[in-house]
Amino acid sequence: MNKKYSLFYILIVLFVVALATTFISAYLTDEKKQSTESTIGEVRVTEVDVYYMNGTTKVPYSLVTIGSGATLQTKEGVYDVDIYDESNPYHIKNLHVDIYVKANVKAYLRVAINDQIVRKVTNYQNIVNETAIRHDPIEFNFNSANWHKQVHNNDARSTYYYYKTKLVDATSAPIKVSFIIPKDVFSYLVDGHQVYINENYSLQLGFRYEVVQADFGGPEHNWGLQTPPWGGNW
C-alpha cells in the first residue's frame, strides 16, 4: 500500500514539474513575442572643422598653446581666435565651424559653445601669463532656419544649439553640418557694457557636442526633453 501511495505521489510531483516547465517555457516565449524590434546604430561626431576664410583661401585653425620651448603645451580642442586685428586671417569675423556626423540611423545633434576672453601679459622673466576676463557669452552667427538656440534654466552658460533636422547617412560618408558662419561685427560685453580690447586680448574657443538616436526615446532619455525646444514632436 505504501508503495502504491509513494508511486502516486511521485507521479503527481512529476506532473506538476512538467506543467510548471511548460508554463515557464510558454511565458518566456510570450515575452519574446511581445518585445519590439529596435535598430541600434552608430551615431557620433567624427570631426569638428574649425577654419577661417581669407577671401577664397581656407586658413586652418590654431590651437591655444601655453609656455615655450621645452615647456610648450597645447590645449587640445581649444582654438585660439583673434578678436583685435580685423586684418588678421585668424580674426573672429572670418570664423567658420562645420561639424561632421556619422549616423546610420536617424539622429539629432546639439552643440554648446565654450568661449573665454583672456588677456596675455609677458612678465620680466619672459613668461606669458593668462588672465580670464569675465564677459557675457559671445553672440556667434548661425543659420536660424537650421539651428535653434535654447538657453536652459535661465543660465546663459547653459546654452545649446539644436540642429532641427534629423540626420542620417545617405552614403557611407559623414554628413557635413554647417554651424558657425562669419559676421562682420562682434560685441564683447560685461553685464551689457563693452569690454576694451587691445592686442593682448584673444578668445579661447571650444565646443561640446552630443549626438543621440532620434527614435526610441533618444532625446527624452539623454537630454531630458520630451519635445523639441523649437516645438512639435521629435
Coordinates of N, CA and C in Angstrom, one line a residue:
M1 N 0.8 -1.2 0.0 CA 0.0 0.0 0.0 C 0.9 1.3 0.0
N2 N 1.9 1.2 0.9 CA 2.8 2.4 0.9 C 3.5 2.6 -0.4
K3 N 3.8 1.5 -1.1 CA 4.5 1.6 -2.4 C 3.5 2.3 -3.4
K4 N 2.2 1.9 -3.3 CA 1.3 2.5 -4.2 C 1.1 4.0 -4.0
Y5 N 1.0 4.4 -2.7 CA 0.9 5.8 -2.4 C 2.2 6.6 -2.8
S6 N 3.4 5.9 -2.6 CA 4.6 6.6 -3.0 C 4.7 6.8 -4.5
L7 N 4.3 5.8 -5.2 CA 4.3 5.9 -6.7 C 3.3 7.0 -7.1
F8 N 2.1 7.0 -6.4 CA 1.1 8.0 -6.8 C 1.6 9.4 -6.6
Y9 N 2.3 9.6 -5.4 CA 2.8 11.0 -5.1 C 3.9 11.4 -6.1
I10 N 4.7 10.4 -6.4 CA 5.8 10.6 -7.4 C 5.2 11.1 -8.7
L11 N 4.2 10.4 -9.2 CA 3.6 10.8 -10.4 C 3.0 12.2 -10.4
I12 N 2.4 12.5 -9.2 CA 1.8 13.9 -9.1 C 2.9 14.9 -9.2
V13 N 4.0 14.7 -8.5 CA 5.2 15.6 -8.5 C 5.7 15.8 -9.9
L14 N 5.9 14.7 -10.6 CA 6.4 14.8 -12.0 C 5.4 15.5 -12.9
F15 N 4.1 15.3 -12.7 CA 3.1 16.1 -13.5 C 3.2 17.6 -13.2
V16 N 3.3 17.9 -11.9 CA 3.4 19.4 -11.6 C 4.7 20.0 -12.1
V17 N 5.8 19.3 -12.0 CA 7.0 19.8 -12.6 C 6.9 20.0 -14.1
A18 N 6.3 19.0 -14.8 CA 6.2 19.1 -16.2 C 5.3 20.3 -16.6
L19 N 4.2 20.5 -15.8 CA 3.3 21.6 -16.0 C 3.9 22.9 -15.8
A20 N 4.7 23.0 -14.7 CA 5.4 24.3 -14.4 C 6.4 24.6 -15.5
T21 N 7.2 23.5 -16.0 CA 8.1 23.7 -17.0 C 7.5 24.2 -18.3
T22 N 6.3 23.6 -18.6 CA 5.6 24.1 -19.8 C 5.1 25.5 -19.7
F23 N 4.6 25.9 -18.5 CA 4.1 27.2 -18.2 C 5.3 28.2 -18.3
I24 N 6.4 27.9 -17.7 CA 7.6 28.8 -17.8 C 8.1 29.0 -19.2
S25 N 8.1 27.9 -19.9 CA 8.6 28.0 -21.3 C 7.6 28.8 -22.1
A26 N 6.3 28.6 -21.9 CA 5.3 29.4 -22.7 C 5.4 30.9 -22.3
Y27 N 5.7 31.2 -21.0 CA 5.8 32.5 -20.5 C 7.0 33.2 -21.2
L28 N 8.1 32.5 -21.2 CA 9.3 33.1 -21.8 C 9.1 33.3 -23.3
T29 N 8.4 32.4 -24.0 CA 8.1 32.5 -25.4 C 7.2 33.7 -25.6
D30 N 6.2 33.9 -24.8 CA 5.3 35.0 -24.9 C 6.0 36.3 -24.7
E31 N 7.0 36.4 -23.8 CA 7.7 37.6 -23.5 C 8.5 38.0 -24.8
K32 N 9.1 37.0 -25.4 CA 9.9 37.3 -26.6 C 9.0 37.8 -27.7
K33 N 7.8 37.2 -27.8 CA 6.9 37.7 -28.9 C 6.4 39.1 -28.7
Q34 N 6.4 39.5 -27.4 CA 5.9 40.8 -27.1 C 6.9 41.9 -27.3
S35 N 8.2 41.6 -27.3 CA 9.2 42.6 -27.5 C 9.2 43.2 -28.8
T36 N 9.5 44.5 -28.9 CA 9.5 45.2 -30.2 C 10.9 45.2 -30.7
E37 N 11.1 45.2 -32.0 CA 12.4 45.3 -32.7 C 12.8 46.7 -32.7
S38 N 14.1 47.0 -32.4 CA 14.6 48.4 -32.4 C 16.0 48.3 -33.1
T39 N 16.2 49.3 -33.9 CA 17.5 49.4 -34.6 C 18.5 50.2 -33.8
I40 N 19.6 49.5 -33.5 CA 20.7 50.2 -32.7 C 21.8 50.5 -33.7
G41 N 22.1 51.8 -33.9 CA 23.0 52.2 -34.9 C 24.2 53.0 -34.3
E42 N 25.0 53.4 -35.2 CA 26.2 54.2 -34.9 C 25.9 55.7 -35.1
V43 N 26.0 56.5 -34.0 CA 25.8 57.9 -34.1 C 26.9 58.6 -33.4
R44 N 27.7 59.4 -34.1 CA 28.8 60.1 -33.4 C 29.3 61.3 -34.3
V45 N 30.0 62.2 -33.7 CA 30.7 63.3 -34.4 C 32.0 62.8 -34.8
T46 N 32.4 62.8 -36.0 CA 33.7 62.4 -36.5 C 34.7 63.5 -36.6
E47 N 34.2 64.7 -36.8 CA 35.2 65.8 -36.9 C 34.5 67.2 -36.6
V48 N 35.2 68.1 -36.0 CA 34.8 69.5 -35.9 C 35.8 70.3 -36.7
D49 N 35.4 70.8 -37.8 CA 36.3 71.5 -38.7 C 36.2 73.0 -38.4
V50 N 37.2 73.5 -37.8 CA 37.3 75.0 -37.5 C 38.3 75.6 -38.4
Y51 N 37.9 76.6 -39.1 CA 38.8 77.3 -40.1 C 38.3 78.7 -40.3
Y52 N 39.1 79.4 -41.1 CA 38.8 80.8 -41.4 C 38.9 81.0 -43.0
M53 N 38.1 81.9 -43.5 CA 38.2 82.2 -44.9 C 38.8 83.5 -45.1
N54 N 40.0 83.5 -45.8 CA 40.7 84.8 -46.1 C 40.5 85.0 -47.6
G55 N 39.4 85.7 -47.9 CA 38.9 85.7 -49.3 C 38.4 84.4 -49.7
T56 N 39.1 83.8 -50.7 CA 38.7 82.4 -51.2 C 39.6 81.4 -50.6
T57 N 40.5 81.8 -49.7 CA 41.5 80.8 -49.2 C 41.1 80.3 -47.8
K58 N 41.1 79.0 -47.7 CA 40.8 78.4 -46.4 C 42.0 78.4 -45.5
V59 N 41.9 79.0 -44.4 CA 43.0 79.1 -43.4 C 42.7 78.1 -42.2
P60 N 43.6 77.2 -42.0 CA 43.4 76.2 -40.9 C 43.4 76.9 -39.5
Y61 N 42.9 76.3 -38.5 CA 42.8 76.8 -37.2 C 44.2 76.8 -36.5
S62 N 44.2 77.5 -35.4 CA 45.4 77.4 -34.5 C 44.9 77.1 -33.1
L63 N 45.5 76.1 -32.5 CA 45.2 75.7 -31.1 C 45.9 76.6 -30.1
V64 N 45.3 76.7 -28.9 CA 45.9 77.5 -27.8 C 47.2 76.8 -27.3
T65 N 48.3 77.5 -27.1 CA 49.5 76.9 -26.6 C 49.9 77.7 -25.3
I66 N 50.5 77.0 -24.4 CA 51.0 77.5 -23.1 C 52.5 77.2 -23.0
G67 N 53.2 78.2 -22.5 CA 54.7 78.1 -22.3 C 55.4 78.2 -23.6
S68 N 56.7 77.8 -23.6 CA 57.6 77.9 -24.8 C 58.7 76.9 -24.7
G69 N 59.3 76.6 -25.8 CA 60.4 75.7 -25.8 C 60.1 74.3 -25.3
A70 N 60.9 73.8 -24.3 CA 60.6 72.5 -23.7 C 59.4 72.4 -22.9
T71 N 58.9 73.6 -22.5 CA 57.7 73.6 -21.6 C 56.4 73.9 -22.4
L72 N 56.5 73.9 -23.7 CA 55.4 74.2 -24.6 C 54.3 73.2 -24.5
Q73 N 53.1 73.6 -24.2 CA 51.9 72.6 -24.1 C 50.8 73.2 -25.0
T74 N 50.0 72.2 -25.5 CA 48.9 72.6 -26.4 C 47.6 72.2 -25.7
K75 N 46.6 73.1 -25.7 CA 45.3 72.8 -25.2 C 44.5 72.2 -26.3
E76 N 44.4 70.8 -26.3 CA 43.7 70.1 -27.3 C 42.2 70.5 -27.3
G77 N 41.7 70.8 -28.5 CA 40.3 71.1 -28.6 C 40.0 72.6 -28.2
V78 N 41.0 73.4 -27.9 CA 40.8 74.8 -27.6 C 41.4 75.6 -28.7
Y79 N 40.6 76.4 -29.4 CA 41.0 77.2 -30.5 C 41.4 78.6 -30.2
D80 N 42.5 79.1 -30.7 CA 42.9 80.5 -30.5 C 42.4 81.4 -31.5
V81 N 41.5 82.3 -31.2 CA 40.8 83.2 -32.1 C 41.2 84.7 -31.8
D82 N 41.6 85.4 -32.9 CA 42.0 86.8 -32.7 C 40.7 87.6 -32.7
I83 N 40.6 88.6 -31.7 CA 39.5 89.5 -31.6 C 39.9 90.9 -31.7
Y84 N 41.2 91.2 -32.0 CA 41.7 92.5 -32.0 C 41.9 93.1 -33.4
D85 N 42.7 92.3 -34.2 CA 43.2 92.8 -35.5 C 42.3 92.3 -36.6
E86 N 41.4 93.1 -37.2 CA 40.5 92.6 -38.2 C 41.2 92.2 -39.5
S87 N 42.4 92.7 -39.7 CA 43.2 92.3 -40.9 C 43.8 90.9 -40.8
N88 N 43.8 90.4 -39.6 CA 44.4 89.1 -39.4 C 43.5 88.0 -39.9
P89 N 44.0 87.1 -40.7 CA 43.1 86.0 -41.3 C 42.4 85.2 -40.2
Y90 N 43.1 85.2 -39.0 CA 42.5 84.4 -37.9 C 41.5 85.2 -37.0
H91 N 41.1 86.3 -37.6 CA 40.1 87.2 -36.8 C 38.7 86.5 -36.8
I92 N 38.0 86.7 -35.7 CA 36.8 86.1 -35.4 C 35.7 86.3 -36.5
K93 N 35.8 87.4 -37.2 CA 34.8 87.7 -38.2 C 34.9 86.7 -39.4
N94 N 36.1 86.0 -39.6 CA 36.3 85.1 -40.7 C 36.0 83.6 -40.3
L95 N 35.5 83.4 -39.0 CA 35.4 82.1 -38.5 C 34.3 81.3 -39.1
H96 N 34.7 80.0 -39.4 CA 33.7 79.0 -39.8 C 33.8 77.8 -38.9
V97 N 32.7 77.1 -38.7 CA 32.8 75.8 -38.0 C 31.8 74.9 -38.6
D98 N 32.3 73.8 -39.1 CA 31.5 72.7 -39.7 C 31.6 71.5 -38.8
I99 N 30.5 70.7 -38.7 CA 30.5 69.5 -37.9 C 30.2 68.3 -38.8
Y100 N 31.0 67.3 -38.7 CA 30.7 66.1 -39.5 C 30.2 65.0 -38.6
V101 N 29.0 64.4 -39.0 CA 28.3 63.5 -38.2 C 28.2 62.1 -38.9
K102 N 28.5 61.1 -38.2 CA 28.3 59.7 -38.7 C 27.0 59.2 -38.1
A103 N 26.0 58.8 -38.9 CA 24.8 58.4 -38.3 C 24.1 57.4 -39.3
N104 N 24.1 56.1 -39.0 CA 23.5 55.2 -39.9 C 22.0 54.9 -39.5
V105 N 21.6 55.6 -38.5 CA 20.2 55.6 -38.1 C 19.8 57.1 -37.9
K106 N 18.6 57.5 -37.8 CA 18.2 58.9 -37.7 C 18.7 59.4 -36.3
A107 N 19.3 60.6 -36.3 CA 19.9 61.1 -35.1 C 19.7 62.6 -35.0
Y108 N 19.8 63.2 -33.8 CA 19.7 64.6 -33.6 C 21.1 65.0 -33.0
L109 N 21.4 66.3 -33.3 CA 22.7 66.9 -32.9 C 22.4 68.2 -32.1
R110 N 23.2 68.3 -31.0 CA 23.2 69.6 -30.3 C 24.6 70.0 -29.9
V111 N 24.9 71.3 -29.9 CA 26.2 71.8 -29.6 C 26.2 72.9 -28.6
A112 N 27.2 72.9 -27.7 CA 27.4 74.0 -26.8 C 28.7 74.7 -27.1
I113 N 28.8 76.0 -27.0 CA 30.0 76.8 -27.2 C 30.6 77.2 -25.9
N114 N 31.9 76.9 -25.7 CA 32.6 77.4 -24.6 C 33.5 78.5 -25.1
D115 N 33.3 79.8 -24.7 CA 34.1 80.9 -25.1 C 34.6 81.6 -23.9
Q116 N 35.9 82.0 -24.0 CA 36.6 82.7 -22.9 C 37.6 83.7 -23.4
I117 N 37.3 85.0 -23.1 CA 38.3 86.0 -23.5 C 39.4 86.0 -22.4
V118 N 40.6 86.0 -22.9 CA 41.8 86.0 -22.0 C 42.7 87.2 -22.3
R119 N 43.4 87.7 -21.3 CA 44.4 88.7 -21.5 C 45.8 88.0 -21.3
K120 N 46.7 88.2 -22.2 CA 48.0 87.6 -22.1 C 49.0 88.7 -21.8
V121 N 49.8 88.5 -20.8 CA 50.9 89.5 -20.4 C 52.2 88.8 -20.2
T122 N 53.2 89.3 -20.8 CA 54.6 88.7 -20.6 C 55.3 89.4 -19.5
N123 N 55.7 88.6 -18.5 CA 56.4 89.3 -17.3 C 57.9 89.4 -17.6
Y124 N 58.6 89.9 -16.6 CA 60.0 90.2 -16.7 C 60.9 89.0 -17.0
Q125 N 60.4 87.8 -16.7 CA 61.1 86.5 -16.9 C 60.7 85.9 -18.3
N126 N 60.0 86.7 -19.1 CA 59.6 86.3 -20.4 C 58.6 85.2 -20.4
I127 N 57.8 85.1 -19.3 CA 56.8 84.1 -19.1 C 55.5 84.7 -19.4
V128 N 54.7 84.1 -20.3 CA 53.4 84.6 -20.6 C 52.3 84.1 -19.6
N129 N 51.7 85.1 -19.0 CA 50.6 84.8 -18.0 C 49.2 85.1 -18.6
E130 N 48.3 84.2 -18.4 CA 46.9 84.3 -18.9 C 46.0 84.7 -17.8
T131 N 45.1 85.7 -18.1 CA 44.1 86.1 -17.1 C 42.7 86.0 -17.8
A132 N 41.8 85.2 -17.3 CA 40.5 85.1 -17.8 C 39.7 86.3 -17.5
I133 N 39.0 86.9 -18.5 CA 38.2 88.1 -18.4 C 36.7 87.7 -18.3
R134 N 36.1 88.2 -17.3 CA 34.6 87.9 -17.2 C 33.9 88.7 -18.3
H135 N 33.0 88.0 -19.0 CA 32.3 88.6 -20.1 C 31.0 87.8 -20.4
D136 N 30.1 88.5 -21.0 CA 28.8 87.8 -21.5 C 29.2 86.8 -22.6
P137 N 28.4 85.8 -22.8 CA 28.6 84.9 -23.9 C 28.6 85.6 -25.2
I138 N 29.5 85.3 -26.1 CA 29.6 86.0 -27.4 C 28.5 85.5 -28.3
E139 N 27.9 86.4 -29.1 CA 26.9 86.0 -30.0 C 27.5 85.7 -31.4
F140 N 27.5 84.4 -31.7 CA 28.0 84.0 -33.0 C 26.9 83.9 -34.0
N141 N 27.3 83.9 -35.2 CA 26.3 83.8 -36.3 C 26.1 82.4 -36.7
F142 N 24.8 82.1 -36.9 CA 24.4 80.7 -37.4 C 23.1 80.8 -38.2
N143 N 22.8 79.8 -39.0 CA 21.6 79.8 -39.8 C 20.4 79.4 -38.9
S144 N 19.6 80.4 -38.6 CA 18.5 80.1 -37.6 C 17.4 79.3 -38.3
A145 N 17.4 79.1 -39.6 CA 16.5 78.2 -40.3 C 16.8 76.8 -40.0
N146 N 18.1 76.5 -39.7 CA 18.5 75.1 -39.5 C 18.8 74.8 -38.0
W147 N 19.1 75.9 -37.2 CA 19.5 75.7 -35.8 C 18.6 76.4 -34.9
H148 N 18.4 75.9 -33.7 CA 17.6 76.6 -32.7 C 18.5 76.8 -31.5
K149 N 18.5 78.0 -31.0 CA 19.3 78.4 -29.8 C 18.4 78.3 -28.6
Q150 N 18.8 77.6 -27.6 CA 18.0 77.4 -26.4 C 18.8 77.6 -25.1
V151 N 18.4 78.6 -24.3 CA 19.0 78.8 -23.0 C 18.3 78.0 -22.0
H152 N 19.0 77.1 -21.3 CA 18.3 76.2 -20.3 C 18.5 76.8 -18.9
N153 N 17.4 76.7 -18.1 CA 17.5 77.1 -16.7 C 17.8 78.6 -16.5
N154 N 17.5 79.4 -17.5 CA 17.8 80.8 -17.4 C 19.3 81.1 -17.2
D155 N 20.1 80.2 -17.6 CA 21.6 80.4 -17.4 C 22.2 80.5 -18.8
A156 N 22.8 81.6 -19.1 CA 23.3 81.9 -20.5 C 24.5 80.9 -20.7
R157 N 25.1 80.4 -19.7 CA 26.2 79.5 -19.9 C 25.7 78.0 -20.1
S158 N 24.4 77.8 -20.0 CA 23.8 76.5 -20.3 C 23.0 76.7 -21.6
T159 N 23.6 77.2 -22.6 CA 23.0 77.4 -23.9 C 23.4 76.3 -24.9
Y160 N 22.4 75.7 -25.6 CA 22.7 74.7 -26.6 C 22.1 75.1 -27.9
Y161 N 22.7 74.7 -29.0 CA 22.3 75.0 -30.3 C 21.8 73.6 -30.9
Y162 N 20.6 73.5 -31.2 CA 20.0 72.2 -31.7 C 19.8 72.3 -33.2
Y163 N 20.4 71.3 -33.9 CA 20.1 71.1 -35.3 C 18.8 70.5 -35.5
K164 N 17.9 71.2 -36.2 CA 16.5 70.9 -36.2 C 16.1 69.7 -37.1
T165 N 17.0 69.3 -38.0 CA 16.7 68.3 -38.9 C 17.3 67.0 -38.5
K166 N 16.6 65.9 -38.6 CA 17.1 64.6 -38.3 C 18.3 64.2 -39.3
L167 N 19.3 63.7 -38.8 CA 20.5 63.3 -39.6 C 20.5 61.8 -39.8
V168 N 20.8 61.4 -41.0 CA 21.0 60.0 -41.3 C 21.8 59.9 -42.6
D169 N 22.8 59.0 -42.7 CA 23.7 58.9 -43.8 C 22.9 58.4 -45.1
A170 N 23.1 59.2 -46.2 CA 22.6 58.7 -47.4 C 23.7 57.8 -48.1
T171 N 24.9 58.0 -47.7 CA 26.0 57.2 -48.2 C 26.9 56.9 -47.0
S172 N 28.0 56.3 -47.2 CA 28.9 55.9 -46.1 C 29.7 57.1 -45.6
A173 N 29.7 58.2 -46.3 CA 30.4 59.4 -45.9 C 29.7 60.2 -44.8
P174 N 30.5 60.8 -43.8 CA 29.9 61.6 -42.7 C 29.1 62.7 -43.3
I175 N 28.1 63.2 -42.6 CA 27.2 64.3 -43.0 C 27.9 65.6 -42.6
K176 N 28.0 66.5 -43.5 CA 28.6 67.9 -43.1 C 27.4 68.8 -42.7
V177 N 27.6 69.3 -41.5 CA 26.6 70.2 -40.9 C 27.3 71.6 -40.7
S178 N 26.9 72.6 -41.4 CA 27.4 73.9 -41.2 C 26.9 74.5 -39.9
F179 N 27.8 75.0 -39.0 CA 27.4 75.6 -37.8 C 27.7 77.1 -37.7
I180 N 28.8 77.5 -37.3 CA 29.1 78.9 -37.2 C 29.5 79.5 -38.5
I181 N 28.9 80.6 -38.9 CA 29.3 81.3 -40.2 C 29.7 82.7 -39.9
P182 N 30.4 83.3 -40.8 CA 31.0 84.6 -40.5 C 30.0 85.7 -40.3
K183 N 30.4 86.8 -39.6 CA 29.6 88.0 -39.5 C 30.6 89.1 -39.3
D184 N 30.3 90.4 -39.6 CA 31.2 91.5 -39.6 C 31.4 92.1 -38.3
V185 N 30.4 92.2 -37.4 CA 30.5 92.9 -36.2 C 30.3 92.0 -35.0
F186 N 31.2 92.1 -34.0 CA 31.0 91.4 -32.8 C 31.1 92.3 -31.6
S187 N 30.4 92.0 -30.6 CA 30.5 92.8 -29.3 C 31.0 92.0 -28.2
Y188 N 31.8 92.6 -27.4 CA 32.4 91.9 -26.2 C 31.9 92.6 -25.0
L189 N 31.0 92.0 -24.3 CA 30.3 92.7 -23.2 C 30.5 92.1 -21.8
V190 N 30.4 92.9 -20.8 CA 30.3 92.5 -19.4 C 29.1 93.2 -18.9
D191 N 28.1 92.4 -18.5 CA 26.8 93.0 -18.0 C 26.2 94.1 -18.9
G192 N 26.4 93.8 -20.2 CA 25.9 94.8 -21.2 C 26.8 95.9 -21.6
H193 N 27.9 96.0 -20.9 CA 28.9 97.1 -21.2 C 30.1 96.6 -22.0
Q194 N 30.5 97.4 -22.9 CA 31.6 97.0 -23.8 C 32.9 96.7 -23.1
V195 N 33.6 95.6 -23.4 CA 34.9 95.4 -22.9 C 36.0 96.0 -23.8
Y196 N 36.9 96.7 -23.2 CA 38.0 97.3 -24.0 C 39.0 96.2 -24.5
I197 N 39.2 96.1 -25.8 CA 40.0 95.0 -26.4 C 41.3 95.7 -27.0
N198 N 42.4 95.1 -26.6 CA 43.7 95.5 -27.3 C 44.4 94.3 -27.7
E199 N 45.7 94.5 -28.2 CA 46.4 93.4 -28.8 C 46.8 92.3 -27.8
N200 N 46.6 92.5 -26.5 CA 46.9 91.4 -25.5 C 45.7 90.5 -25.3
Y201 N 44.6 90.8 -25.9 CA 43.3 90.0 -25.7 C 43.1 89.0 -26.9
S202 N 42.6 87.9 -26.5 CA 42.3 86.9 -27.5 C 41.1 86.1 -27.0
L203 N 40.5 85.3 -27.9 CA 39.4 84.4 -27.5 C 39.9 82.9 -27.5
Q204 N 39.6 82.2 -26.5 CA 39.8 80.8 -26.5 C 38.4 80.1 -26.6
L205 N 38.4 79.2 -27.6 CA 37.1 78.7 -28.1 C 37.1 77.2 -28.1
G206 N 36.0 76.6 -27.5 CA 35.9 75.1 -27.5 C 34.4 74.8 -27.7
F207 N 34.2 73.5 -28.0 CA 32.8 73.0 -28.3 C 32.5 71.7 -27.6
R208 N 31.3 71.6 -27.1 CA 30.8 70.3 -26.6 C 29.6 69.9 -27.5
Y209 N 29.6 68.7 -27.9 CA 28.6 68.2 -28.9 C 28.1 66.9 -28.5
E210 N 26.8 66.7 -28.8 CA 26.1 65.4 -28.4 C 25.3 65.0 -29.6
V211 N 25.4 63.7 -29.9 CA 24.5 63.1 -31.0 C 23.7 62.0 -30.3
V212 N 22.4 62.0 -30.5 CA 21.6 60.9 -29.9 C 20.7 60.3 -31.0
Q213 N 20.3 59.1 -30.9 CA 19.4 58.4 -31.8 C 18.1 59.1 -31.7
A214 N 17.5 59.4 -32.9 CA 16.2 60.2 -32.9 C 15.0 59.4 -32.4
D215 N 15.0 58.1 -32.6 CA 13.9 57.2 -32.2 C 14.2 56.5 -30.9
F216 N 13.1 55.9 -30.4 CA 13.2 55.1 -29.1 C 13.7 55.9 -27.9
G217 N 13.2 57.2 -27.9 CA 13.5 58.0 -26.7 C 14.9 58.5 -26.6
G218 N 15.6 58.7 -27.7 CA 16.9 59.2 -27.6 C 17.0 60.6 -26.9
P219 N 16.3 61.6 -27.5 CA 16.4 62.9 -26.8 C 15.7 63.0 -25.5
E220 N 14.6 62.2 -25.3 CA 14.0 62.2 -24.0 C 14.9 61.6 -22.9
H221 N 15.5 60.5 -23.1 CA 16.3 59.9 -22.1 C 17.7 60.5 -21.9
N222 N 18.3 61.0 -23.0 CA 19.6 61.5 -22.9 C 19.6 63.0 -22.6
W223 N 18.7 63.8 -23.1 CA 18.6 65.2 -22.8 C 17.5 65.6 -21.9
G224 N 16.6 64.7 -21.5 CA 15.6 65.1 -20.6 C 14.5 66.0 -21.3
L225 N 14.4 65.9 -22.6 CA 13.5 66.8 -23.3 C 12.4 66.0 -23.9
Q226 N 11.1 66.2 -23.5 CA 10.0 65.4 -24.1 C 9.6 65.9 -25.4
T227 N 9.9 67.1 -25.7 CA 9.5 67.7 -27.1 C 10.7 68.6 -27.5
P228 N 10.8 68.9 -28.8 CA 11.9 69.7 -29.2 C 11.8 71.1 -28.7
P229 N 12.9 71.8 -28.4 CA 12.8 73.2 -27.9 C 12.1 74.2 -28.9
W230 N 12.2 73.8 -30.2 CA 11.6 74.7 -31.2 C 10.1 74.3 -31.5
G231 N 9.6 73.3 -30.7 CA 8.2 73.0 -30.9 C 8.0 71.7 -31.7
G232 N 6.7 71.2 -31.6 CA 6.4 70.0 -32.3 C 6.8 68.7 -31.6
N233 N 7.1 67.7 -32.3 CA 7.5 66.4 -31.7 C 8.8 65.9 -32.3
W234 N 9.5 65.1 -31.6 CA 10.8 64.5 -32.0 C 10.5 63.6 -33.2

